[in-house]
Amino acid sequence: MRKLLTYLALGMFLVWGIKVKAAPLATARAYLDWSRFTIQTMSWGGTISISWNEQYEYAEAWAGEDYREAESYSWGPLSVSASAPGSLAWVNMDADVMEVYSDPIWVNAGAYAERSASFTVSGEGQVFIGIPYTINVSLNSPDTSGWSRIFIDFFTEDGTKYSSSGAELDKYGSVGNWEDSGWLWVSLYFHDGETGYLDIYLDTYVSSPVPIPGTILLLGSGLLGIVLKNKFRHKV
């Protein structure tokens, strides 16, 4: 009876070690509130406006060996996700949000999203583009690392005028939770009929080399080996 109870307890331990997902050792998130995407203009005579010519968006996510990507030639709904045992990464974009997230347990995970467009300016004056952001990195072990980044590039077709803005958190070998939020703004002066380009990038990456599920399984296998060894020794 004692041996039977030992085997049952060991079996339950192994099942628990394989099926239970440990708490995230690290997470990274980058978020843009697209519902508040803002275009403002300032003209010293007449009016100024922009009209979109082409729009494009791209998303990719990876967790361990699982890699996924998707693209669209409009700023519409687009999502993609990747997963591995205990790890997850995803991208979500629609009319209200542009967001990437990474969560590893014992493999690396990352996510990337991009929205870009070209436009033509009518009138002459200053064009301002702004959007609210939040970035976050959380590390629960000194063996983990991660980053969360957002960049906006704003430039003319000939490349002679350029404006950029960004926010980033890069954390390595520390334990804690870091967050930054606010508005990102870019601005350029345009002449009537000029073509402009806008590129927005979100990027997250997290690395967690500590194999918690594998450690549990290894310990359980070792205990099973000891029990079986003792069992066969008593039979000899």
Coordinates of C-alpha atoms in Angstrom, one line a residue:
M1 CA 0.0 0.0 0.0
R2 CA 2.8 2.4 0.9
K3 CA 4.4 1.8 -2.5
L4 CA 1.1 2.3 -4.3
L5 CA 0.6 5.7 -2.5
T6 CA 4.1 6.7 -3.5
Y7 CA 3.5 5.9 -7.1
L8 CA 0.2 7.8 -7.1
A9 CA 1.8 10.9 -5.5
L10 CA 4.7 10.8 -7.9
G11 CA 2.3 10.5 -10.9
M12 CA 0.3 13.5 -9.7
F13 CA 3.5 15.5 -9.3
L14 CA 4.6 14.8 -12.8
V15 CA 1.2 15.7 -14.3
W16 CA 1.2 18.9 -12.3
G17 CA 4.7 19.7 -13.5
I18 CA 3.8 19.2 -17.2
K19 CA 0.4 20.9 -17.2
V20 CA 0.6 23.8 -14.8
K21 CA 1.9 27.1 -16.4
A22 CA 4.1 29.0 -14.0
A23 CA 3.7 32.7 -13.5
P24 CA 5.4 34.8 -16.2
L25 CA 9.1 35.4 -15.5
A26 CA 9.0 38.4 -17.8
T27 CA 6.5 40.4 -19.9
A28 CA 6.8 43.3 -22.4
R29 CA 4.0 45.4 -23.8
A30 CA 3.8 48.3 -26.2
Y31 CA 0.5 50.1 -26.7
L32 CA -0.8 52.9 -28.9
D33 CA -4.3 54.3 -28.4
W34 CA -5.2 54.6 -32.1
S35 CA -8.7 55.9 -31.3
R36 CA -6.9 59.2 -30.3
F37 CA -4.6 59.4 -33.3
T38 CA -4.4 63.1 -34.0
I39 CA -3.5 65.3 -37.0
Q40 CA -3.2 69.0 -36.5
T41 CA -2.2 71.7 -38.9
M42 CA -1.0 75.3 -38.8
S43 CA -1.1 77.6 -41.8
W44 CA -0.1 81.2 -42.1
G45 CA -2.5 81.8 -44.9
G46 CA -5.3 79.7 -46.3
T47 CA -6.0 76.1 -45.2
I48 CA -3.9 73.0 -45.1
S49 CA -5.0 69.3 -45.2
I50 CA -3.6 65.9 -46.0
S51 CA -5.1 63.1 -48.1
W52 CA -3.9 59.5 -47.7
N53 CA -2.5 57.8 -50.8
E54 CA -1.4 54.3 -49.6
Q55 CA -1.6 52.6 -46.3
Y56 CA 0.1 49.4 -45.1
E57 CA 0.4 47.4 -42.0
Y58 CA 2.5 44.4 -40.9
A59 CA 2.6 42.1 -37.9
E60 CA 4.8 39.3 -36.7
A61 CA 5.1 37.3 -33.5
W62 CA 7.3 34.4 -32.4
A63 CA 7.7 32.2 -29.3
G64 CA 10.4 29.6 -29.5
E65 CA 10.3 28.0 -32.9
D66 CA 6.7 29.2 -33.6
Y67 CA 6.7 32.1 -36.0
R68 CA 3.7 33.9 -37.4
E69 CA 3.2 37.0 -39.7
A70 CA 0.5 38.8 -41.5
E71 CA 0.1 42.0 -43.6
S72 CA -2.6 44.2 -45.0
Y73 CA -2.7 47.1 -47.5
S74 CA -5.0 49.2 -45.4
W75 CA -5.2 50.3 -41.7
G76 CA -7.8 47.7 -40.8
P77 CA -8.1 44.9 -38.3
L78 CA -5.0 42.7 -38.2
S79 CA -3.8 40.2 -35.6
V80 CA -1.3 37.4 -35.2
S81 CA -0.1 35.2 -32.4
A82 CA 2.6 32.6 -31.7
S83 CA 2.9 30.2 -28.8
A84 CA 5.2 27.6 -27.3
P85 CA 5.0 25.6 -24.1
G86 CA 4.5 28.3 -21.4
S87 CA 5.2 31.2 -23.8
L88 CA 3.1 33.6 -25.8
A89 CA 3.4 36.6 -28.1
W90 CA 0.8 38.5 -30.1
V91 CA -0.1 41.6 -32.1
N92 CA -3.5 43.2 -32.3
M93 CA -4.3 46.2 -34.6
D94 CA -7.7 47.7 -35.4
A95 CA -9.4 51.1 -35.5
D96 CA -8.9 51.7 -31.7
V97 CA -5.6 50.1 -30.8
M98 CA -2.1 49.1 -32.0
E99 CA -0.6 46.7 -29.5
V100 CA 2.1 44.1 -29.1
Y101 CA 2.8 41.7 -26.2
S102 CA 5.4 39.1 -25.3
D103 CA 5.4 36.6 -22.4
P104 CA 8.0 33.9 -22.1
I105 CA 8.4 31.1 -19.5
W106 CA 11.4 29.1 -20.8
V107 CA 11.8 30.3 -24.4
N108 CA 12.3 33.7 -26.0
A109 CA 9.3 35.5 -27.4
G110 CA 8.8 38.7 -29.3
A111 CA 6.3 40.7 -31.3
Y112 CA 6.5 43.5 -33.9
A113 CA 3.9 45.7 -35.5
E114 CA 4.2 48.4 -38.2
R115 CA 1.8 50.9 -39.8
S116 CA 2.9 53.1 -42.6
A117 CA 1.4 55.4 -45.2
S118 CA 2.0 58.0 -47.8
F119 CA 0.0 61.2 -48.2
T120 CA -0.3 64.4 -50.2
V121 CA -0.4 67.8 -48.6
S122 CA -2.8 70.5 -49.9
G123 CA -1.9 74.0 -48.9
E124 CA 1.3 75.2 -47.1
G125 CA 2.1 75.0 -43.4
Q126 CA 3.0 72.8 -40.4
V127 CA 1.6 69.3 -40.0
F128 CA 1.6 67.7 -36.5
I129 CA 0.8 64.0 -35.8
G130 CA 0.4 62.7 -32.3
I131 CA -0.7 59.6 -30.5
P132 CA -0.9 58.4 -26.8
Y133 CA 1.4 55.5 -25.9
T134 CA 2.1 53.1 -23.0
I135 CA 5.1 50.8 -22.7
N136 CA 5.8 48.3 -20.0
V137 CA 8.5 45.7 -19.1
S138 CA 8.2 43.4 -16.1
L139 CA 11.0 41.1 -15.0
N140 CA 10.6 38.7 -12.1
S141 CA 14.0 37.0 -12.3
P142 CA 17.6 38.5 -12.7
D143 CA 18.1 35.9 -15.4
T144 CA 15.5 37.5 -17.7
S145 CA 15.7 40.5 -20.0
G146 CA 13.3 42.4 -22.1
W147 CA 12.5 45.6 -24.0
S148 CA 9.5 47.5 -25.2
R149 CA 9.9 50.2 -27.9
I150 CA 7.8 52.6 -30.0
F151 CA 9.1 54.8 -32.9
I152 CA 7.5 57.2 -35.2
D153 CA 9.2 58.5 -38.4
F154 CA 7.8 61.4 -40.4
F155 CA 9.5 62.5 -43.6
T156 CA 9.2 64.0 -47.1
E157 CA 9.5 62.1 -50.3
D158 CA 12.9 63.5 -51.2
G159 CA 14.2 62.9 -47.7
T160 CA 15.3 66.5 -47.1
K161 CA 12.9 66.9 -44.1
Y162 CA 12.6 64.4 -41.3
S163 CA 11.0 64.3 -37.8
S164 CA 11.0 61.4 -35.4
S165 CA 9.9 60.5 -31.9
G166 CA 10.0 57.4 -29.7
A167 CA 9.9 55.8 -26.3
E168 CA 11.7 52.7 -25.1
L169 CA 12.5 50.6 -22.1
D170 CA 15.5 48.2 -22.2
K171 CA 16.0 46.1 -19.0
Y172 CA 18.6 43.4 -18.4
G173 CA 19.6 41.5 -15.2
S174 CA 17.2 43.4 -12.9
V175 CA 14.0 42.6 -11.1
G176 CA 11.0 45.0 -11.2
N177 CA 8.2 46.6 -13.2
W178 CA 8.8 49.6 -15.4
E179 CA 6.2 51.6 -17.3
D180 CA 6.2 54.8 -19.3
S181 CA 3.3 56.6 -20.9
G182 CA 2.5 59.9 -22.6
W183 CA 2.2 61.4 -26.1
L184 CA 4.5 61.0 -29.1
W185 CA 4.5 63.9 -31.6
V186 CA 6.2 64.5 -34.9
S187 CA 6.0 67.7 -37.0
L188 CA 7.1 68.9 -40.5
Y189 CA 6.5 72.0 -42.7
F190 CA 5.0 71.1 -46.1
H191 CA 4.6 73.0 -49.3
D192 CA 1.5 72.6 -51.4
G193 CA 1.5 69.3 -53.3
E194 CA 4.3 67.8 -51.4
T195 CA 4.3 64.0 -50.6
G196 CA 4.9 62.9 -47.0
Y197 CA 5.4 59.5 -45.4
L198 CA 4.6 58.2 -41.9
D199 CA 6.0 55.0 -40.3
I200 CA 5.1 53.8 -36.8
Y201 CA 6.8 50.8 -35.2
L202 CA 6.1 48.8 -32.1
D203 CA 8.6 46.2 -30.9
T204 CA 8.8 43.9 -27.8
Y205 CA 11.2 41.1 -26.9
V206 CA 11.6 39.0 -23.8
S207 CA 14.2 36.4 -22.9
S208 CA 13.8 33.9 -20.1
P209 CA 16.5 31.2 -20.0
V210 CA 15.3 29.6 -16.8
P211 CA 13.4 26.4 -17.8
I212 CA 10.9 26.1 -15.0
P213 CA 8.7 23.3 -16.5
G214 CA 11.7 21.4 -17.7
T215 CA 13.2 21.6 -14.2
I216 CA 10.1 20.2 -12.6
L217 CA 9.9 17.4 -15.1
L218 CA 13.6 16.6 -14.6
L219 CA 13.1 16.5 -10.8
G220 CA 10.1 14.2 -11.2
S221 CA 11.9 11.9 -13.5
G222 CA 14.8 11.7 -11.0
L223 CA 12.4 10.8 -8.2
L224 CA 10.7 8.2 -10.4
G225 CA 14.1 6.6 -11.2
I226 CA 15.0 6.4 -7.5
V227 CA 11.6 4.7 -6.7
L228 CA 12.0 2.2 -9.6
K229 CA 15.6 1.4 -8.7
N230 CA 14.6 0.6 -5.1
K231 CA 11.7 -1.5 -6.3
F232 CA 13.9 -3.7 -8.6
R233 CA 16.6 -3.9 -5.9
H234 CA 14.1 -5.4 -3.5
K235 CA 13.0 -7.9 -6.1
V236 CA 16.5 -9.2 -6.7

